[in-house]
Amino acid sequence: MAALAEANSGQAQPYGADELTQKARAALAELFEHEVWVFPVSTGTAANALASSVMTPPYGAIFASQTAHIDTSECGAAEFYTGGAKIVLVQTDRGRILPDALSEALGKAGKGLAHRVQPAGLNITQASERGTVYSLNHLEQLTEIGKRHGLKIHMDGARFANAVAKLNCKPAETTWRIGVDVLSFGLTKNGAMGVEAVICFRQDLAEELRYRQRRAGQVYSKMRFASAQLLAYVKDGLWLRNAANANAMGLRLGQGLSHVPGVRLEEPIEINQVFLTMPEPVIAGMEKAGIGLGRRGDGHVRMVAAWSSTEAEIDRAIQAARAAAKGKAAA
Amino acid sequence: MAALAEANSGQAQPYGADELTQKARAALAELFEHEVWVFPVSTGTAANALASSVMTPPYGAIFASQTAHIDTSECGAAEFYTGGAKIVLVQTDRGRILPDALSEALGKAGKGLAHRVQPAGLNITQASERGTVYSLNHLEQLTEIGKRHGLKIHMDGARFANAVAKLNCKPAETTWRIGVDVLSFGLTKNGAMGVEAVICFRQDLAEELRYRQRRAGQVYSKMRFASAQLLAYVKDGLWLRNAANANAMGLRLGQGLSHVPGVRLEEPIEINQVFLTMPEPVIAGMEKAGIGLGRRGDGHVRMVAAWSSTEAEIDRAIQAARAAAKGKAAA
Amino acid sequence: MAALAEANSGQAQPYGADELTQKARAALAELFEHEVWVFPVSTGTAANALASSVMTPPYGAIFASQTAHIDTSECGAAEFYTGGAKIVLVQTDRGRILPDALSEALGKAGKGLAHRVQPAGLNITQASERGTVYSLNHLEQLTEIGKRHGLKIHMDGARFANAVAKLNCKPAETTWRIGVDVLSFGLTKNGAMGVEAVICFRQDLAEELRYRQRRAGQVYSKMRFASAQLLAYVKDGLWLRNAANANAMGLRLGQGLSHVPGVRLEEPIEINQVFLTMPEPVIAGMEKAGIGLGRRGDGHVRMVAAWSSTEAEIDRAIQAARAAAKGKAAA
Amino acid sequence: MAALAEANSGQAQPYGADELTQKARAALAELFEHEVWVFPVSTGTAANALASSVMTPPYGAIFASQTAHIDTSECGAAEFYTGGAKIVLVQTDRGRILPDALSEALGKAGKGLAHRVQPAGLNITQASERGTVYSLNHLEQLTEIGKRHGLKIHMDGARFANAVAKLNCKPAETTWRIGVDVLSFGLTKNGAMGVEAVICFRQDLAEELRYRQRRAGQVYSKMRFASAQLLAYVKDGLWLRNAANANAMGLRLGQGLSHVPGVRLEEPIEINQVFLTMPEPVIAGMEKAGIGLGRRGDGHVRMVAAWSSTEAEIDRAIQAARAAAKGKAAA
């Protein structure tokens, strides 16, 4: 907010020519230790779809996990932006693509056969939609296979900060150094007001992204407001502090809930997402107590600790679950 | 051929206004016992993709079998023609969609949720890509589920003739009477020179097909040549005689080969397609003998009896396999 | 800014379910005296392209002025969102479509002929790209012709506020009452930080817009920030006060500059846009003085008074032009 | 027909692997004195749209004449196949793009500006839609301008044979030697039964065309029938003899009609197309006599001499016009 208020005072050149935008780009280049081309957009879906659009021709295929957000939750945005490319799902374990399965899928993909869509892109979500984090070694296996088959590589980093915080690695290590061409750099889930960024590590793709971004109606005229958020986000490590807190709170939440009778953790907790199975009364009791949770049917629940969550808030949620489990909620 | 030569003599109005085209439409209406709108196209892929384009909006989903030709073998034509709709694969047994699996898939599809592609179409291949034929009862279960969820229904009938011959039913019984809206009516695999037809049973969809066909570059200027083939194809039941012969020859082929040592039928034979597993020497021996077969890797083979195959040709193929199995081929 | 800060405190439901979003919708319904469906997006291009996507099938045509923003300045976004519809340009006078020319273009459009793209939508920019405002009577002529030919009608209102302020009419009079189906409601050029809205007056189109907006990556997860801007914008008539000031300042600027030697007004001034021809030294002198102007080649210049411009700022710009004209700028 | 009958006897490999297809490609390479990649398709619209699809990215523009078939008569096929590129019309004289106008249009196109569609392709129809033929010098001017601006060049040769016959030049001189990358090679209007071909002179574009052709449903499974037509068409100069006859008959027709009272030639006659203005009674009289002509409103008429027209047929048409003009038709 403070960054926005500052951006609001004074005047500026429209469409990204302002000083803040230059600063944001420089800050990201420093952060990633690589030249970057930065394309701020309004949503994570836009970031993923724009990135996808430079991964593949319309007659190509993007390989992705069985839980990939671009497949399940973006209303076909990737198909729209790519002009009708196909998303091919690869066998996945807890949100992470299995390297052998990727090899097998590529082996059967029919490269060079005109009646088959042609392998073109690889989509990796880091951290994954199941709250897991790829190890650097796991990532390298995937990108190595992808590159060997000529795929461009897109990392969906809606929760990139949480992954980097968890791995305690440099951003470069989990992106361009292992072959990532384009990154969806998520901000909104980690504290920003409503901006995401496509970060591109290759000039040829960046050139194309310029036009595709505009054509998609994703070039802010008052770019400085987006840039101000980007700049504030990475300055002084704010993004990693936010993510580290969210991760810690996720762990606290998951561990706390796992001791509530009838509640079961579905996945080990690696970031701020917690996947649980709960008895209906516990779910209902928490909802009644005003605790936000995502019902996924049949007692499956997803909870997410925020970058701003406090221990007290988390403990209150756990307490609500305990109370509901004891049947006190109805009292 | 004779039909074409006749069409070639004399002159005619371009773009479908000629008499032959009117006759072909009338003949098909009589055959299907329903008003039809007929759109001749050059390939089966074009027929399927055109039909798909009126099944779904770009933000929709077409439900199809795990072996659906539109998914595996048309280089993304359905995605192209629909403007990027998604093909959702439903659990399949021997090429046929399982009704329960369809219900379940539709139940989880997220109708009304904006982040999900919206259920719009159902694609049924009759006969299936695995050489099986849906029973009328099985079909009705699928179309009833589809209609209940508001799906439009497209039948991919690249081998429609073989299915009708096998079921010994009326064309109406396996199409519009059970809710099929649009049919890809295959001719080429059953004797025509190179024409397929989209047959539409609904005027609203037909209106849209007119423009989409032209826009796809699929409206023949010399339509009479396509119409001549269509007319000759259905006249006097030629199409069903061709298909019945192909089915009989397929059965003869499959049964004959199944007794060759090391050869195993993968599917029961219902039409003219035969799926087999064979030892490599048998495959090689048959190829050497000039027998056409489609290798599918690891000893899997697909063979197809033609509408024009004779018992002698079939027996020669079986003989070649036997000889190869005995190691004589190399002699 | 104040509205944003307020939105920032507290928590809220994501994706538009929050209270602010409901309030914004209600406020707009009241303002337009009609039920409305509101789709906040990040840019004017997105608003126009989304609106265009429900005007026409892919094989349709949108009729627009020769200066239409959707044709000249959006990198083909309308073609992208519509799946490849065609924009047909109609003869235009000072940015406004001539009714007779529209009738003629529609008469020659080939409705019902399959080799022609089919007339589907009408795009009207109010105020126009040349800074002119359609009279209500002029608008009605256009929409009446459009409706008679079955066109859906989209108003590009990037400068809608300036037009309403100029006409001193009710928003309803220049939109749904005369047949406008969908409006791009511009905020950013009139004071907001970076939000535009598609305002839809028809439920059937709104239903489709929901999915297309998401598919385009234009659904903010933290919708409350967009809604807060919308709400603040229309509350207590702020939007019209801003526009009235911009218009007044535009008039002051144009009149002042028109007396500078060598400077010529290209269009009568109706809103806050001023189109001028200037000698190069005057242009250069103003630029040197830090006055923002848009060069359009060969001495053509566009200047825009802001919603926040003051008389002192305007007079400073005029003074700079005068000084440059007298050759003092170089001194 | 004879070529088809021959192709019909015997069996062949599907999808273009047969001997006839190889022969056709070799014959075309010899004809064009250049390596060629040949893609037979079913219609001229398909040929043009396929070719267009490798001229431009979706955010690009194809420059074309004001009478270009891809703009006026293909229901938006170019927009469909390109994924929504824009066709920019350039000032045209009698069907031919004016070089100066092309230069000017490209100069104003905004290359490098993200809000503008990017210049990508040039579409030249030879012979033009107005029956005129570009001189080699005129063509070279256009292609030189196009290449200087980085455009790929597509020649729409629906009447290519007529142009080559008129110019009495080698096919190479009017195609790749002056920079044409892809040619729509028209056969149907010049005697074939229903096949057109995209002829590509560049391997990189050919690679992409393979997939786009399949994705468009334009790959014949029984390719030999298309190839047989192609081969017969170019063998022994049949295509040029057909065209020369059509051109001569067009000239005879136009000259004859131009002496009929009230009839006026609109364009000098260069190939087999004749554009005329006629009194309504003459038009009606000719129609009554069974003479095919294309009404274009207000007395404008297009007539086309066929490759198979005879002097007697032409003279009969002229006679019918004369009779009608004398008022005998009604007698």
Short mmCIF file of N, CA, C and O in Angstrom, two decimals, chain B residues 161-197:
data_model
loop_
_atom_site.label_atom_id
_atom_site.label_comp_id
_atom_site.label_asym_id
_atom_site.label_seq_id
_atom_site.Cartn_x
_atom_site.Cartn_y
_atom_site.Cartn_z
N ALA B 161 -20.68 -47.49 -41.48
CA ALA B 161 -21.26 -48.56 -42.28
C ALA B 161 -20.98 -49.93 -41.66
O ALA B 161 -21.86 -50.79 -41.59
N ASN B 162 -19.77 -50.13 -41.21
CA ASN B 162 -19.42 -51.40 -40.61
C ASN B 162 -20.24 -51.65 -39.34
O ASN B 162 -20.63 -52.78 -39.05
N ALA B 163 -20.49 -50.58 -38.59
CA ALA B 163 -21.27 -50.74 -37.36
C ALA B 163 -22.72 -51.09 -37.69
O ALA B 163 -23.32 -51.98 -37.08
N VAL B 164 -23.29 -50.38 -38.65
CA VAL B 164 -24.69 -50.64 -39.02
C VAL B 164 -24.83 -52.05 -39.58
O VAL B 164 -25.79 -52.77 -39.26
N ALA B 165 -23.85 -52.44 -40.38
CA ALA B 165 -23.89 -53.80 -40.93
C ALA B 165 -23.81 -54.84 -39.81
O ALA B 165 -24.52 -55.85 -39.81
N LYS B 166 -22.98 -54.56 -38.85
CA LYS B 166 -22.81 -55.49 -37.73
C LYS B 166 -24.08 -55.56 -36.89
O LYS B 166 -24.55 -56.64 -36.51
N LEU B 167 -24.64 -54.39 -36.57
CA LEU B 167 -25.84 -54.35 -35.72
C LEU B 167 -27.09 -54.78 -36.47
O LEU B 167 -28.10 -55.11 -35.87
N ASN B 168 -26.98 -54.71 -37.78
CA ASN B 168 -28.14 -55.00 -38.62
C ASN B 168 -29.35 -54.15 -38.20
O ASN B 168 -30.47 -54.64 -38.08
N CYS B 169 -29.07 -52.87 -37.99
CA CYS B 169 -30.12 -51.95 -37.57
C CYS B 169 -30.35 -50.90 -38.64
O CYS B 169 -29.65 -50.85 -39.65
N LYS B 170 -31.35 -50.08 -38.45
CA LYS B 170 -31.55 -48.96 -39.34
C LYS B 170 -30.61 -47.81 -38.94
O LYS B 170 -30.37 -47.61 -37.74
N PRO B 171 -30.16 -47.05 -39.91
CA PRO B 171 -29.30 -45.91 -39.56
C PRO B 171 -29.95 -44.98 -38.54
O PRO B 171 -29.28 -44.44 -37.67
N ALA B 172 -31.26 -44.82 -38.62
CA ALA B 172 -31.94 -43.92 -37.68
C ALA B 172 -31.79 -44.39 -36.24
O ALA B 172 -31.68 -43.59 -35.31
N GLU B 173 -31.81 -45.71 -36.08
CA GLU B 173 -31.79 -46.25 -34.71
C GLU B 173 -30.51 -45.93 -33.96
O GLU B 173 -30.49 -45.86 -32.73
N THR B 174 -29.45 -45.78 -34.68
CA THR B 174 -28.16 -45.53 -34.02
C THR B 174 -27.73 -44.07 -34.14
O THR B 174 -26.61 -43.73 -33.82
N THR B 175 -28.66 -43.22 -34.61
CA THR B 175 -28.31 -41.79 -34.72
C THR B 175 -29.36 -40.90 -34.06
O THR B 175 -29.47 -40.87 -32.85
N TRP B 176 -30.15 -40.19 -34.88
CA TRP B 176 -31.02 -39.15 -34.30
C TRP B 176 -32.05 -39.71 -33.34
O TRP B 176 -32.46 -39.02 -32.40
N ARG B 177 -32.49 -40.96 -33.53
CA ARG B 177 -33.53 -41.48 -32.62
C ARG B 177 -33.04 -41.59 -31.19
O ARG B 177 -33.83 -41.54 -30.25
N ILE B 178 -31.74 -41.76 -31.03
CA ILE B 178 -31.22 -41.82 -29.66
C ILE B 178 -30.49 -40.54 -29.29
O ILE B 178 -29.77 -40.50 -28.29
N GLY B 179 -30.68 -39.49 -30.09
CA GLY B 179 -30.17 -38.19 -29.65
C GLY B 179 -28.92 -37.68 -30.35
O GLY B 179 -28.39 -36.63 -29.98
N VAL B 180 -28.42 -38.42 -31.35
CA VAL B 180 -27.24 -37.92 -32.06
C VAL B 180 -27.63 -36.68 -32.87
O VAL B 180 -28.61 -36.70 -33.61
N ASP B 181 -26.87 -35.59 -32.71
CA ASP B 181 -27.17 -34.34 -33.39
C ASP B 181 -26.46 -34.24 -34.74
O ASP B 181 -27.01 -33.71 -35.69
N VAL B 182 -25.24 -34.72 -34.77
CA VAL B 182 -24.43 -34.60 -35.98
C VAL B 182 -23.63 -35.90 -36.14
O VAL B 182 -23.12 -36.45 -35.17
N LEU B 183 -23.52 -36.34 -37.37
CA LEU B 183 -22.80 -37.59 -37.69
C LEU B 183 -21.69 -37.32 -38.70
O LEU B 183 -21.91 -36.67 -39.72
N SER B 184 -20.50 -37.81 -38.41
CA SER B 184 -19.45 -37.88 -39.44
C SER B 184 -19.69 -39.19 -40.19
O SER B 184 -19.50 -40.28 -39.61
N PHE B 185 -20.09 -39.08 -41.42
CA PHE B 185 -20.50 -40.24 -42.21
C PHE B 185 -19.32 -40.62 -43.11
O PHE B 185 -19.00 -39.90 -44.06
N GLY B 186 -18.68 -41.73 -42.76
CA GLY B 186 -17.45 -42.08 -43.45
C GLY B 186 -17.70 -42.84 -44.74
O GLY B 186 -18.49 -43.78 -44.77
N LEU B 187 -17.04 -42.44 -45.80
CA LEU B 187 -17.17 -43.13 -47.07
C LEU B 187 -15.84 -43.70 -47.54
O LEU B 187 -15.78 -44.78 -48.12
N THR B 188 -14.78 -42.94 -47.29
CA THR B 188 -13.50 -43.26 -47.91
C THR B 188 -12.98 -44.63 -47.49
O THR B 188 -12.47 -45.40 -48.30
N LYS B 189 -13.13 -44.94 -46.21
CA LYS B 189 -12.64 -46.23 -45.74
C LYS B 189 -13.51 -47.38 -46.23
O LYS B 189 -13.20 -48.54 -46.05
N ASN B 190 -14.63 -47.04 -46.83
CA ASN B 190 -15.57 -48.07 -47.27
C ASN B 190 -15.83 -47.98 -48.78
O ASN B 190 -16.91 -48.31 -49.25
N GLY B 191 -14.85 -47.46 -49.53
CA GLY B 191 -14.94 -47.57 -50.97
C GLY B 191 -14.96 -46.30 -51.79
O GLY B 191 -14.71 -46.35 -52.99
N ALA B 192 -15.27 -45.14 -51.17
CA ALA B 192 -15.31 -43.92 -51.96
C ALA B 192 -13.89 -43.44 -52.28
O ALA B 192 -12.91 -43.91 -51.70
N MET B 193 -13.79 -42.50 -53.23
CA MET B 193 -12.47 -42.08 -53.67
C MET B 193 -11.83 -41.04 -52.76
O MET B 193 -10.63 -40.88 -52.71
N GLY B 194 -12.62 -40.31 -52.05
CA GLY B 194 -12.04 -39.28 -51.20
C GLY B 194 -13.09 -38.27 -50.85
O GLY B 194 -12.96 -37.09 -51.18
N VAL B 195 -14.11 -38.72 -50.19
CA VAL B 195 -15.12 -37.79 -49.72
C VAL B 195 -15.72 -38.36 -48.45
O VAL B 195 -15.85 -39.57 -48.29
N GLU B 196 -15.99 -37.48 -47.52
CA GLU B 196 -16.68 -37.81 -46.29
C GLU B 196 -17.81 -36.81 -46.17
O GLU B 196 -17.84 -35.81 -46.88
N ALA B 197 -18.75 -37.06 -45.28
CA ALA B 197 -19.83 -36.09 -45.15
C ALA B 197 -20.19 -35.87 -43.70
O ALA B 197 -20.22 -36.81 -42.90
#
